[in-house]
Structures are given as C-alpha cells and as structure tokens.
C-alpha cells in the first residue's frame, strides 16, 4: 500500500511569488491535513480537509489556502511568499481525521529567497 | 486551550531504556500520538493511545498514560543508535472545533551513545 506522497520535495522561490504543493493521501483515506514545521515555531496546523470540505483551519494568514479534490488529493497554495514562509510543509492522511491512525508524508521543503 | 509539553533533550547509552515524557491539556476524548522524525524526513507514526487506556505495548515501545496528571510517556526498550531522532508527542481532541487537528509538543531530541 503506497504511503502519503508529497510533491515537489524541494523548491526554491523568490519573495512575492506563489507556490502550490501537492499531497496524495493513502488510498481510501478521505482526510488530509497540512502542517508547517519551522525551527522556531515547531509543528503548526494549517488546515484539514475531508470529502472536499475544509473542516478546520489553523491560525495562519489568508495567503495560505488549500483545497481537496474528489479523489482526496489535496493542494495547498501560498501566495505573496515571505522569507518567513521558508519551512517544511507536511501533509497527513487518515480515514476520518481523528481517532485513528494518521500518517505523514516526507514533506515539501520550501526555501524563500 | 490545547498545549502539549515535552522535555527537549534525552541522552542514553545503547542497550539502555529511554523514557520520553509529555504532558497534555485535554483529558476528555483525546487520542495521543507518538511520532519519530529523522533528519530531513517526515514524521513516522510509532504508536497511539486513546485517553481511556492506561497502557499500550508494541514490541520495544511501551506507552503509559496517567490521566489524573495528564502525563504520557514513551518507553523504548534496548535503545539502539538507530533510535536517535526527534520524538514528537501529539494530541488530537475529538470535539467539533479541534476535529482533524493534531497539536504537537516541541519534540524531544534523543541521542543514543554507543
């Protein structure tokens, strides 16, 4: 059974640009959530999607957005990139979002220069 | 609010047991997770426990839950150098506003010396 797949693994963007990250969950999983990991702030929750609906959102500015498609694949977008957006972005997959196994992908390393 | 706390560092000798501690805030319907992160990698799920349980064992891993003190521990028996990594405790509260969200501790850096 394939795990959680995130693309791209590494990317470098310039301030002011936008970026789109992709996550393919484990087959049969309908919940996808996103996290930002930085040395200073640790792991912070961005948002969670279930059956194409955003159910929960963390405390991030509106520049951070996401969506989920009918096949449960999810994308997150960051517009008007800032240096502080440099981070590891992790995607998590589970059957229902809570109360069961939650698996993470290898992450997308974003560097903003 | 949700808050998960962990000690930052732990150093052990190879072959000894490691105990990583965590405190959490919500004692109602909560799932508690342990993840391992190696350098440059994502999070590997080690184990999880529901808040109405006291203990869970899985091979070299033992999770103990003290509900009264809201204290969670992960014991790794016969610790090996390959266990050196960052270990995260995370809380998932089964309520409307928190559904689908994991709240993480700061992570404990485990260093295993030969």
mmCIF file with all atom_site columns, C-alpha atoms in Angstrom:
data_model
loop_
_atom_site.group_PDB
_atom_site.id
_atom_site.type_symbol
_atom_site.label_atom_id
_atom_site.label_alt_id
_atom_site.label_comp_id
_atom_site.label_asym_id
_atom_site.label_entity_id
_atom_site.label_seq_id
_atom_site.pdbx_PDB_ins_code
_atom_site.Cartn_x
_atom_site.Cartn_y
_atom_site.Cartn_z
_atom_site.occupancy
_atom_site.B_iso_or_equiv
_atom_site.pdbx_formal_charge
_atom_site.auth_seq_id
_atom_site.auth_comp_id
_atom_site.auth_asym_id
_atom_site.auth_atom_id
_atom_site.pdbx_PDB_model_num
ATOM 1   C CA . UNK A 1 1   ? 0.000   0.000  0.000  1.00 0.00 ? 1   UNK A CA 1
ATOM 2   C CA . UNK A 1 2   ? 1.527   3.310  -1.061 1.00 0.00 ? 2   UNK A CA 1
ATOM 3   C CA . UNK A 1 3   ? 2.117   5.910  1.616  1.00 0.00 ? 3   UNK A CA 1
ATOM 4   C CA . UNK A 1 4   ? 1.394   9.620  1.603  1.00 0.00 ? 4   UNK A CA 1
ATOM 5   C CA . UNK A 1 5   ? 3.049   11.250 -1.395 1.00 0.00 ? 5   UNK A CA 1
ATOM 6   C CA . UNK A 1 6   ? 4.039   14.889 -1.440 1.00 0.00 ? 6   UNK A CA 1
ATOM 7   C CA . UNK A 1 7   ? 5.382   16.830 -4.412 1.00 0.00 ? 7   UNK A CA 1
ATOM 8   C CA . UNK A 1 8   ? 7.643   18.579 -5.014 1.00 0.00 ? 8   UNK A CA 1
ATOM 9   C CA . UNK A 1 9   ? 10.119  17.520 -2.330 1.00 0.00 ? 9   UNK A CA 1
ATOM 10  C CA . UNK A 1 10  ? 12.303  20.598 -2.621 1.00 0.00 ? 10  UNK A CA 1
ATOM 11  C CA . UNK A 1 11  ? 11.723  24.006 -4.122 1.00 0.00 ? 11  UNK A CA 1
ATOM 12  C CA . UNK A 1 12  ? 13.192  27.488 -4.030 1.00 0.00 ? 12  UNK A CA 1
ATOM 13  C CA . UNK A 1 13  ? 11.009  30.527 -4.632 1.00 0.00 ? 13  UNK A CA 1
ATOM 14  C CA . UNK A 1 14  ? 11.529  34.264 -4.604 1.00 0.00 ? 14  UNK A CA 1
ATOM 15  C CA . UNK A 1 15  ? 9.734   36.669 -2.266 1.00 0.00 ? 15  UNK A CA 1
ATOM 16  C CA . UNK A 1 16  ? 6.429   37.761 -3.722 1.00 0.00 ? 16  UNK A CA 1
ATOM 17  C CA . UNK A 1 17  ? 5.932   34.624 -5.796 1.00 0.00 ? 17  UNK A CA 1
ATOM 18  C CA . UNK A 1 18  ? 3.333   31.975 -5.098 1.00 0.00 ? 18  UNK A CA 1
ATOM 19  C CA . UNK A 1 19  ? 3.716   28.236 -4.636 1.00 0.00 ? 19  UNK A CA 1
ATOM 20  C CA . UNK A 1 20  ? 1.448   25.198 -4.887 1.00 0.00 ? 20  UNK A CA 1
ATOM 21  C CA . UNK A 1 21  ? 2.215   21.983 -3.026 1.00 0.00 ? 21  UNK A CA 1
ATOM 22  C CA . UNK A 1 22  ? 0.503   18.682 -3.687 1.00 0.00 ? 22  UNK A CA 1
ATOM 23  C CA . UNK A 1 23  ? -0.424  15.754 -1.457 1.00 0.00 ? 23  UNK A CA 1
ATOM 24  C CA . UNK A 1 24  ? -1.786  12.351 -2.439 1.00 0.00 ? 24  UNK A CA 1
ATOM 25  C CA . UNK A 1 25  ? -3.184  10.527 0.607  1.00 0.00 ? 25  UNK A CA 1
ATOM 26  C CA . UNK A 1 26  ? -3.186  6.818  1.252  1.00 0.00 ? 26  UNK A CA 1
ATOM 27  C CA . UNK A 1 27  ? -5.789  5.034  -0.835 1.00 0.00 ? 27  UNK A CA 1
ATOM 28  C CA . UNK A 1 28  ? -9.138  5.044  0.953  1.00 0.00 ? 28  UNK A CA 1
ATOM 29  C CA . UNK A 1 29  ? -8.230  7.937  3.245  1.00 0.00 ? 29  UNK A CA 1
ATOM 30  C CA . UNK A 1 30  ? -10.595 10.896 2.983  1.00 0.00 ? 30  UNK A CA 1
ATOM 31  C CA . UNK A 1 31  ? -8.974  13.321 5.418  1.00 0.00 ? 31  UNK A CA 1
ATOM 32  C CA . UNK A 1 32  ? -5.934  15.375 4.513  1.00 0.00 ? 32  UNK A CA 1
ATOM 33  C CA . UNK A 1 33  ? -4.354  17.896 6.831  1.00 0.00 ? 33  UNK A CA 1
ATOM 34  C CA . UNK A 1 34  ? -1.392  20.228 6.391  1.00 0.00 ? 34  UNK A CA 1
ATOM 35  C CA . UNK A 1 35  ? 1.279   21.358 8.842  1.00 0.00 ? 35  UNK A CA 1
ATOM 36  C CA . UNK A 1 36  ? 4.133   23.827 8.741  1.00 0.00 ? 36  UNK A CA 1
ATOM 37  C CA . UNK A 1 37  ? 7.355   22.929 10.531 1.00 0.00 ? 37  UNK A CA 1
ATOM 38  C CA . UNK A 1 38  ? 9.973   25.568 11.346 1.00 0.00 ? 38  UNK A CA 1
ATOM 39  C CA . UNK A 1 39  ? 12.829  25.551 13.883 1.00 0.00 ? 39  UNK A CA 1
ATOM 40  C CA . UNK A 1 40  ? 11.320  28.494 15.738 1.00 0.00 ? 40  UNK A CA 1
ATOM 41  C CA . UNK A 1 41  ? 7.618   27.597 15.838 1.00 0.00 ? 41  UNK A CA 1
ATOM 42  C CA . UNK A 1 42  ? 7.757   23.821 15.616 1.00 0.00 ? 42  UNK A CA 1
ATOM 43  C CA . UNK A 1 43  ? 4.850   21.964 14.016 1.00 0.00 ? 43  UNK A CA 1
ATOM 44  C CA . UNK A 1 44  ? 1.795   24.114 13.424 1.00 0.00 ? 44  UNK A CA 1
ATOM 45  C CA . UNK A 1 45  ? -1.574  23.088 11.991 1.00 0.00 ? 45  UNK A CA 1
ATOM 46  C CA . UNK A 1 46  ? -2.603  24.830 8.783  1.00 0.00 ? 46  UNK A CA 1
ATOM 47  C CA . UNK A 1 47  ? -5.917  23.224 7.778  1.00 0.00 ? 47  UNK A CA 1
ATOM 48  C CA . UNK A 1 48  ? -7.772  19.951 7.368  1.00 0.00 ? 48  UNK A CA 1
ATOM 49  C CA . UNK A 1 49  ? -9.980  18.745 4.545  1.00 0.00 ? 49  UNK A CA 1
ATOM 50  C CA . UNK A 1 50  ? -12.481 15.910 4.492  1.00 0.00 ? 50  UNK A CA 1
ATOM 51  C CA . UNK A 1 51  ? -14.521 14.974 1.435  1.00 0.00 ? 51  UNK A CA 1
ATOM 52  C CA . UNK A 1 52  ? -13.558 18.212 -0.331 1.00 0.00 ? 52  UNK A CA 1
ATOM 53  C CA . UNK A 1 53  ? -14.649 20.402 2.606  1.00 0.00 ? 53  UNK A CA 1
ATOM 54  C CA . UNK A 1 54  ? -12.375 22.390 4.880  1.00 0.00 ? 54  UNK A CA 1
ATOM 55  C CA . UNK A 1 55  ? -13.370 21.334 8.395  1.00 0.00 ? 55  UNK A CA 1
ATOM 56  C CA . UNK A 1 56  ? -10.751 23.102 10.430 1.00 0.00 ? 56  UNK A CA 1
ATOM 57  C CA . UNK A 1 57  ? -8.253  25.894 9.980  1.00 0.00 ? 57  UNK A CA 1
ATOM 58  C CA . UNK A 1 58  ? -5.216  26.998 11.943 1.00 0.00 ? 58  UNK A CA 1
ATOM 59  C CA . UNK A 1 59  ? -4.074  30.479 12.760 1.00 0.00 ? 59  UNK A CA 1
ATOM 60  C CA . UNK A 1 60  ? -2.367  31.440 9.510  1.00 0.00 ? 60  UNK A CA 1
ATOM 61  C CA . UNK A 1 61  ? -2.931  34.459 7.256  1.00 0.00 ? 61  UNK A CA 1
ATOM 62  C CA . UNK A 1 62  ? -5.207  34.284 4.247  1.00 0.00 ? 62  UNK A CA 1
ATOM 63  C CA . UNK A 1 63  ? -2.182  33.893 1.967  1.00 0.00 ? 63  UNK A CA 1
ATOM 64  C CA . UNK A 1 64  ? -2.292  30.233 2.930  1.00 0.00 ? 64  UNK A CA 1
ATOM 65  C CA . UNK A 1 65  ? -5.092  28.321 1.245  1.00 0.00 ? 65  UNK A CA 1
ATOM 66  C CA . UNK A 1 66  ? -5.897  24.795 0.266  1.00 0.00 ? 66  UNK A CA 1
ATOM 67  C CA . UNK A 1 67  ? -8.348  22.569 -1.461 1.00 0.00 ? 67  UNK A CA 1
ATOM 68  C CA . UNK A 1 68  ? -9.212  18.926 -1.817 1.00 0.00 ? 68  UNK A CA 1
ATOM 69  C CA . UNK A 1 69  ? -10.341 17.145 -4.930 1.00 0.00 ? 69  UNK A CA 1
ATOM 70  C CA . UNK A 1 70  ? -12.917 14.398 -5.350 1.00 0.00 ? 70  UNK A CA 1
ATOM 71  C CA . UNK A 1 71  ? -10.154 11.751 -5.375 1.00 0.00 ? 71  UNK A CA 1
ATOM 72  C CA . UNK A 1 72  ? -8.999  13.079 -1.949 1.00 0.00 ? 72  UNK A CA 1
ATOM 73  C CA . UNK A 1 73  ? -5.791  14.548 -3.327 1.00 0.00 ? 73  UNK A CA 1
ATOM 74  C CA . UNK A 1 74  ? -5.083  17.939 -1.828 1.00 0.00 ? 74  UNK A CA 1
ATOM 75  C CA . UNK A 1 75  ? -3.146  21.032 -2.735 1.00 0.00 ? 75  UNK A CA 1
ATOM 76  C CA . UNK A 1 76  ? -2.056  23.956 -0.648 1.00 0.00 ? 76  UNK A CA 1
ATOM 77  C CA . UNK A 1 77  ? -1.141  27.341 -2.014 1.00 0.00 ? 77  UNK A CA 1
ATOM 78  C CA . UNK A 1 78  ? 0.875   30.146 -0.514 1.00 0.00 ? 78  UNK A CA 1
ATOM 79  C CA . UNK A 1 79  ? 0.637   33.484 -2.279 1.00 0.00 ? 79  UNK A CA 1
ATOM 80  C CA . UNK A 1 80  ? 2.910   36.519 -1.978 1.00 0.00 ? 80  UNK A CA 1
ATOM 81  C CA . UNK A 1 81  ? 5.684   34.493 -0.382 1.00 0.00 ? 81  UNK A CA 1
ATOM 82  C CA . UNK A 1 82  ? 7.661   35.948 2.508  1.00 0.00 ? 82  UNK A CA 1
ATOM 83  C CA . UNK A 1 83  ? 11.062  34.876 3.821  1.00 0.00 ? 83  UNK A CA 1
ATOM 84  C CA . UNK A 1 84  ? 9.344   33.549 6.943  1.00 0.00 ? 84  UNK A CA 1
ATOM 85  C CA . UNK A 1 85  ? 7.380   31.052 4.856  1.00 0.00 ? 85  UNK A CA 1
ATOM 86  C CA . UNK A 1 86  ? 10.544  29.007 4.437  1.00 0.00 ? 86  UNK A CA 1
ATOM 87  C CA . UNK A 1 87  ? 9.677   25.738 6.120  1.00 0.00 ? 87  UNK A CA 1
ATOM 88  C CA . UNK A 1 88  ? 8.966   22.056 5.787  1.00 0.00 ? 88  UNK A CA 1
ATOM 89  C CA . UNK A 1 89  ? 5.327   21.582 4.801  1.00 0.00 ? 89  UNK A CA 1
ATOM 90  C CA . UNK A 1 90  ? 3.919   18.251 5.876  1.00 0.00 ? 90  UNK A CA 1
ATOM 91  C CA . UNK A 1 91  ? 0.767   16.555 4.726  1.00 0.00 ? 91  UNK A CA 1
ATOM 92  C CA . UNK A 1 92  ? -1.078  13.996 6.854  1.00 0.00 ? 92  UNK A CA 1
ATOM 93  C CA . UNK A 1 93  ? -3.600  11.409 5.740  1.00 0.00 ? 93  UNK A CA 1
ATOM 94  C CA . UNK A 1 94  ? -6.218  9.490  7.715  1.00 0.00 ? 94  UNK A CA 1
ATOM 95  C CA . UNK A 1 95  ? -9.539  7.783  7.168  1.00 0.00 ? 95  UNK A CA 1
ATOM 96  C CA . UNK A 1 96  ? -11.619 10.273 9.092  1.00 0.00 ? 96  UNK A CA 1
ATOM 97  C CA . UNK A 1 97  ? -9.288  12.910 10.546 1.00 0.00 ? 97  UNK A CA 1
ATOM 98  C CA . UNK A 1 98  ? -9.326  11.962 14.202 1.00 0.00 ? 98  UNK A CA 1
ATOM 99  C CA . UNK A 1 99  ? -9.487  8.910  16.343 1.00 0.00 ? 99  UNK A CA 1
ATOM 100 C CA . UNK A 1 100 ? -7.398  6.659  14.186 1.00 0.00 ? 100 UNK A CA 1
ATOM 101 C CA . UNK A 1 101 ? -4.036  6.295  12.512 1.00 0.00 ? 101 UNK A CA 1
ATOM 102 C CA . UNK A 1 102 ? -2.682  9.485  10.992 1.00 0.00 ? 102 UNK A CA 1
ATOM 103 C CA . UNK A 1 103 ? 0.206   9.094  8.577  1.00 0.00 ? 103 UNK A CA 1
ATOM 104 C CA . UNK A 1 104 ? 2.531   11.774 7.280  1.00 0.00 ? 104 UNK A CA 1
ATOM 105 C CA . UNK A 1 105 ? 4.333   12.242 4.011  1.00 0.00 ? 105 UNK A CA 1
ATOM 106 C CA . UNK A 1 106 ? 8.020   13.099 3.644  1.00 0.00 ? 106 UNK A CA 1
ATOM 107 C CA . UNK A 1 107 ? 7.206   16.775 3.265  1.00 0.00 ? 107 UNK A CA 1
ATOM 108 C CA . UNK A 1 108 ? 7.972   19.586 0.857  1.00 0.00 ? 108 UNK A CA 1
ATOM 109 C CA . UNK A 1 109 ? 10.957  21.760 1.713  1.00 0.00 ? 109 UNK A CA 1
ATOM 110 C CA . UNK A 1 110 ? 10.263  25.340 0.683  1.00 0.00 ? 110 UNK A CA 1
ATOM 111 C CA . UNK A 1 111 ? 13.002  27.945 0.684  1.00 0.00 ? 111 UNK A CA 1
ATOM 112 C CA . UNK A 1 112 ? 12.058  31.568 0.003  1.00 0.00 ? 112 UNK A CA 1
ATOM 113 C CA . UNK A 1 113 ? 14.909  33.835 -1.060 1.00 0.00 ? 113 UNK A CA 1
ATOM 114 C CA . UNK B 2 1   ? -6.724  25.581 25.159 1.00 0.00 ? 1   UNK B CA 1
ATOM 115 C CA . UNK B 2 2   ? -4.579  22.817 23.797 1.00 0.00 ? 2   UNK B CA 1
ATOM 116 C CA . UNK B 2 3   ? -0.977  22.726 24.912 1.00 0.00 ? 3   UNK B CA 1
ATOM 117 C CA . UNK B 2 4   ? 1.461   19.836 24.731 1.00 0.00 ? 4   UNK B CA 1
ATOM 118 C CA . UNK B 2 5   ? 4.791   19.993 26.537 1.00 0.00 ? 5   UNK B CA 1
ATOM 119 C CA . UNK B 2 6   ? 7.880   17.809 26.227 1.00 0.00 ? 6   UNK B CA 1
ATOM 120 C CA . UNK B 2 7   ? 11.386  17.846 27.621 1.00 0.00 ? 7   UNK B CA 1
ATOM 121 C CA . UNK B 2 8   ? 13.806  18.912 24.894 1.00 0.00 ? 8   UNK B CA 1
ATOM 122 C CA . UNK B 2 9   ? 16.757  16.544 25.229 1.00 0.00 ? 9   UNK B CA 1
ATOM 123 C CA . UNK B 2 10  ? 17.454  12.969 26.306 1.00 0.00 ? 10  UNK B CA 1
ATOM 124 C CA . UNK B 2 11  ? 20.770  11.155 26.091 1.00 0.00 ? 11  UNK B CA 1
ATOM 125 C CA . UNK B 2 12  ? 21.093  7.421  26.759 1.00 0.00 ? 12  UNK B CA 1
ATOM 126 C CA . UNK B 2 13  ? 23.607  4.649  26.284 1.00 0.00 ? 13  UNK B CA 1
ATOM 127 C CA . UNK B 2 14  ? 22.995  1.941  23.700 1.00 0.00 ? 14  UNK B CA 1
ATOM 128 C CA . UNK B 2 15  ? 21.144  -1.007 25.233 1.00 0.00 ? 15  UNK B CA 1
ATOM 129 C CA . UNK B 2 16  ? 19.541  1.063  27.996 1.00 0.00 ? 16  UNK B CA 1
ATOM 130 C CA . UNK B 2 17  ? 15.869  2.036  28.120 1.00 0.00 ? 17  UNK B CA 1
ATOM 131 C CA . UNK B 2 18  ? 14.756  5.513  27.063 1.00 0.00 ? 18  UNK B CA 1
ATOM 132 C CA . UNK B 2 19  ? 11.764  7.260  28.573 1.00 0.00 ? 19  UNK B CA 1
ATOM 133 C CA . UNK B 2 20  ? 10.368  10.320 26.813 1.00 0.00 ? 20  UNK B CA 1
ATOM 134 C CA . UNK B 2 21  ? 7.781   12.339 28.697 1.00 0.00 ? 21  UNK B CA 1
ATOM 135 C CA . UNK B 2 22  ? 4.906   14.533 27.592 1.00 0.00 ? 22  UNK B CA 1
ATOM 136 C CA . UNK B 2 23  ? 2.095   16.461 29.274 1.00 0.00 ? 23  UNK B CA 1
ATOM 137 C CA . UNK B 2 24  ? -1.166  17.374 27.560 1.00 0.00 ? 24  UNK B CA 1
ATOM 138 C CA . UNK B 2 25  ? -4.101  19.557 28.420 1.00 0.00 ? 25  UNK B CA 1
ATOM 139 C CA . UNK B 2 26  ? -7.369  17.888 27.497 1.00 0.00 ? 26  UNK B CA 1
ATOM 140 C CA . UNK B 2 27  ? -8.424  14.727 29.293 1.00 0.00 ? 27  UNK B CA 1
ATOM 141 C CA . UNK B 2 28  ? -11.790 14.182 27.618 1.00 0.00 ? 28  UNK B CA 1
ATOM 142 C CA . UNK B 2 29  ? -11.990 12.304 24.349 1.00 0.00 ? 29  UNK B CA 1
ATOM 143 C CA . UNK B 2 30  ? -8.433  12.530 23.207 1.00 0.00 ? 30  UNK B CA 1
ATOM 144 C CA . UNK B 2 31  ? -6.088  10.461 21.106 1.00 0.00 ? 31  UNK B CA 1
ATOM 145 C CA . UNK B 2 32  ? -2.406  10.788 21.916 1.00 0.00 ? 32  UNK B CA 1
ATOM 146 C CA . UNK B 2 33  ? 0.264   10.005 19.353 1.00 0.00 ? 33  UNK B CA 1
ATOM 147 C CA . UNK B 2 34  ? 3.995   9.452  19.238 1.00 0.00 ? 34  UNK B CA 1
ATOM 148 C CA . UNK B 2 35  ? 5.906   10.272 16.073 1.00 0.00 ? 35  UNK B CA 1
ATOM 149 C CA . UNK B 2 36  ? 9.584   9.906  15.184 1.00 0.00 ? 36  UNK B CA 1
ATOM 150 C CA . UNK B 2 37  ? 11.409  12.276 12.852 1.00 0.00 ? 37  UNK B CA 1
ATOM 151 C CA . UNK B 2 38  ? 14.833  11.554 11.440 1.00 0.00 ? 38  UNK B CA 1
ATOM 152 C CA . UNK B 2 39  ? 16.951  14.284 9.813  1.00 0.00 ? 39  UNK B CA 1
ATOM 153 C CA . UNK B 2 40  ? 15.478  15.524 6.552  1.00 0.00 ? 40  UNK B CA 1
ATOM 154 C CA . UNK B 2 41  ? 12.477  13.208 6.793  1.00 0.00 ? 41  UNK B CA 1
ATOM 155 C CA . UNK B 2 42  ? 8.780   13.418 7.542  1.00 0.00 ? 42  UNK B CA 1
ATOM 156 C CA . UNK B 2 43  ? 7.022   12.064 10.627 1.00 0.00 ? 43  UNK B CA 1
ATOM 157 C CA . UNK B 2 44  ? 6.846   8.341  11.229 1.00 0.00 ? 44  UNK B CA 1
ATOM 158 C CA . UNK B 2 45  ? 3.891   7.163  13.299 1.00 0.00 ? 45  UNK B CA 1
ATOM 159 C CA . UNK B 2 46  ? 5.161   4.984  16.154 1.00 0.00 ? 46  UNK B CA 1
ATOM 160 C CA . UNK B 2 47  ? 2.032   4.350  18.175 1.00 0.00 ? 47  UNK B CA 1
ATOM 161 C CA . UNK B 2 48  ? -1.096  5.987  19.560 1.00 0.00 ? 48  UNK B CA 1
ATOM 162 C CA . UNK B 2 49  ? -3.379  5.562  22.557 1.00 0.00 ? 49  UNK B CA 1
ATOM 163 C CA . UNK B 2 50  ? -6.887  6.660  23.446 1.00 0.00 ? 50  UNK B CA 1
ATOM 164 C CA . UNK B 2 51  ? -7.330  8.657  26.637 1.00 0.00 ? 51  UNK B CA 1
ATOM 165 C CA . UNK B 2 52  ? -9.405  5.950  28.347 1.00 0.00 ? 52  UNK B CA 1
ATOM 166 C CA . UNK B 2 53  ? -6.491  3.487  28.232 1.00 0.00 ? 53  UNK B CA 1
ATOM 167 C CA . UNK B 2 54  ? -3.654  3.173  30.724 1.00 0.00 ? 54  UNK B CA 1
ATOM 168 C CA . UNK B 2 55  ? -1.017  1.405  28.706 1.00 0.00 ? 55  UNK B CA 1
ATOM 169 C CA . UNK B 2 56  ? -0.180  0.133  25.261 1.00 0.00 ? 56  UNK B CA 1
ATOM 170 C CA . UNK B 2 57  ? 2.737   -2.067 24.284 1.00 0.00 ? 57  UNK B CA 1
ATOM 171 C CA . UNK B 2 58  ? 4.096   -2.664 20.799 1.00 0.00 ? 58  UNK B CA 1
ATOM 172 C CA . UNK B 2 59  ? 7.358   -4.612 20.548 1.00 0.00 ? 59  UNK B CA 1
ATOM 173 C CA . UNK B 2 60  ? 10.082  -2.374 22.094 1.00 0.00 ? 60  UNK B CA 1
ATOM 174 C CA . UNK B 2 61  ? 7.660   0.501  22.674 1.00 0.00 ? 61  UNK B CA 1
ATOM 175 C CA . UNK B 2 62  ? 5.518   0.974  25.786 1.00 0.00 ? 62  UNK B CA 1
ATOM 176 C CA . UNK B 2 63  ? 3.159   3.914  26.192 1.00 0.00 ? 63  UNK B CA 1
ATOM 177 C CA . UNK B 2 64  ? 1.947   4.794  29.687 1.00 0.00 ? 64  UNK B CA 1
ATOM 178 C CA . UNK B 2 65  ? -0.875  7.231  30.321 1.00 0.00 ? 65  UNK B CA 1
ATOM 179 C CA . UNK B 2 66  ? -1.545  8.908  33.653 1.00 0.00 ? 66  UNK B CA 1
ATOM 180 C CA . UNK B 2 67  ? -4.948  10.523 33.131 1.00 0.00 ? 67  UNK B CA 1
ATOM 181 C CA . UNK B 2 68  ? -5.019  12.233 36.502 1.00 0.00 ? 68  UNK B CA 1
ATOM 182 C CA . UNK B 2 69  ? -1.773  14.099 35.849 1.00 0.00 ? 69  UNK B CA 1
ATOM 183 C CA . UNK B 2 70  ? -2.338  14.299 32.052 1.00 0.00 ? 70  UNK B CA 1
ATOM 184 C CA . UNK B 2 71  ? 1.069   12.726 31.609 1.00 0.00 ? 71  UNK B CA 1
ATOM 185 C CA . UNK B 2 72  ? 2.116   10.487 28.739 1.00 0.00 ? 72  UNK B CA 1
ATOM 186 C CA . UNK B 2 73  ? 5.373   8.603  28.405 1.00 0.00 ? 73  UNK B CA 1
ATOM 187 C CA . UNK B 2 74  ? 7.052   6.573  25.689 1.00 0.00 ? 74  UNK B CA 1
ATOM 188 C CA . UNK B 2 75  ? 9.497   3.916  26.798 1.00 0.00 ? 75  UNK B CA 1
ATOM 189 C CA . UNK B 2 76  ? 11.891  2.433  24.258 1.00 0.00 ? 76  UNK B CA 1
ATOM 190 C CA . UNK B 2 77  ? 13.478  -0.780 25.464 1.00 0.00 ? 77  UNK B CA 1
ATOM 191 C CA . UNK B 2 78  ? 17.001  -1.799 24.414 1.00 0.00 ? 78  UNK B CA 1
ATOM 192 C CA . UNK B 2 79  ? 17.631  1.554  22.729 1.00 0.00 ? 79  UNK B CA 1
ATOM 193 C CA . UNK B 2 80  ? 19.783  1.396  19.599 1.00 0.00 ? 80  UNK B CA 1
ATOM 194 C CA . UNK B 2 81  ? 21.790  4.049  17.755 1.00 0.00 ? 81  UNK B CA 1
ATOM 195 C CA . UNK B 2 82  ? 19.151  3.920  15.015 1.00 0.00 ? 82  UNK B CA 1
ATOM 196 C CA . UNK B 2 83  ? 16.641  5.243  17.545 1.00 0.00 ? 83  UNK B CA 1
ATOM 197 C CA . UNK B 2 84  ? 18.472  8.586  17.613 1.00 0.00 ? 84  UNK B CA 1
ATOM 198 C CA . UNK B 2 85  ? 15.916  11.077 16.289 1.00 0.00 ? 85  UNK B CA 1
ATOM 199 C CA . UNK B 2 86  ? 13.390  13.686 17.381 1.00 0.00 ? 86  UNK B CA 1
ATOM 200 C CA . UNK B 2 87  ? 10.289  12.282 19.048 1.00 0.00 ? 87  UNK B CA 1
ATOM 201 C CA . UNK B 2 88  ? 7.032   14.221 18.997 1.00 0.00 ? 88  UNK B CA 1
ATOM 202 C CA . UNK B 2 89  ? 4.038   13.793 21.232 1.00 0.00 ? 89  UNK B CA 1
ATOM 203 C CA . UNK B 2 90  ? 0.747   14.983 19.698 1.00 0.00 ? 90  UNK B CA 1
ATOM 204 C CA . UNK B 2 91  ? -2.810  15.386 20.914 1.00 0.00 ? 91  UNK B CA 1
ATOM 205 C CA . UNK B 2 92  ? -5.997  15.018 18.870 1.00 0.00 ? 92  UNK B CA 1
ATOM 206 C CA . UNK B 2 93  ? -9.148  16.158 20.634 1.00 0.00 ? 93  UNK B CA 1
ATOM 207 C CA . UNK B 2 94  ? -12.422 14.683 19.434 1.00 0.00 ? 94  UNK B CA 1
ATOM 208 C CA . UNK B 2 95  ? -14.526 17.810 19.527 1.00 0.00 ? 95  UNK B CA 1
ATOM 209 C CA . UNK B 2 96  ? -16.028 19.978 16.811 1.00 0.00 ? 96  UNK B CA 1
ATOM 210 C CA . UNK B 2 97  ? -13.535 22.832 16.816 1.00 0.00 ? 97  UNK B CA 1
ATOM 211 C CA . UNK B 2 98  ? -10.499 20.568 17.074 1.00 0.00 ? 98  UNK B CA 1
ATOM 212 C CA . UNK B 2 99  ? -11.522 17.718 14.834 1.00 0.00 ? 99  UNK B CA 1
ATOM 213 C CA . UNK B 2 100 ? -8.847  16.708 12.355 1.00 0.00 ? 100 UNK B CA 1
ATOM 214 C CA . UNK B 2 101 ? -6.148  18.716 14.110 1.00 0.00 ? 101 UNK B CA 1
ATOM 215 C CA . UNK B 2 102 ? -3.024  17.475 15.848 1.00 0.00 ? 102 UNK B CA 1
ATOM 216 C CA . UNK B 2 103 ? -1.365  19.681 18.457 1.00 0.00 ? 103 UNK B CA 1
ATOM 217 C CA . UNK B 2 104 ? 2.310   18.840 18.795 1.00 0.00 ? 104 UNK B CA 1
ATOM 218 C CA . UNK B 2 105 ? 4.849   19.199 21.552 1.00 0.00 ? 105 UNK B CA 1
ATOM 219 C CA . UNK B 2 106 ? 8.209   20.806 20.833 1.00 0.00 ? 106 UNK B CA 1
ATOM 220 C CA . UNK B 2 107 ? 9.879   17.453 20.275 1.00 0.00 ? 107 UNK B CA 1
ATOM 221 C CA . UNK B 2 108 ? 12.481  15.564 22.316 1.00 0.00 ? 108 UNK B CA 1
ATOM 222 C CA . UNK B 2 109 ? 15.895  15.046 20.748 1.00 0.00 ? 109 UNK B CA 1
ATOM 223 C CA . UNK B 2 110 ? 17.021  11.533 21.676 1.00 0.00 ? 110 UNK B CA 1
ATOM 224 C CA . UNK B 2 111 ? 20.740  10.856 21.356 1.00 0.00 ? 111 UNK B CA 1
ATOM 225 C CA . UNK B 2 112 ? 21.952  7.288  21.766 1.00 0.00 ? 112 UNK B CA 1
ATOM 226 C CA . UNK B 2 113 ? 25.644  6.813  22.575 1.00 0.00 ? 113 UNK B CA 1
ATOM 227 C CA . UNK B 2 114 ? 27.462  3.555  21.670 1.00 0.00 ? 114 UNK B CA 1
#
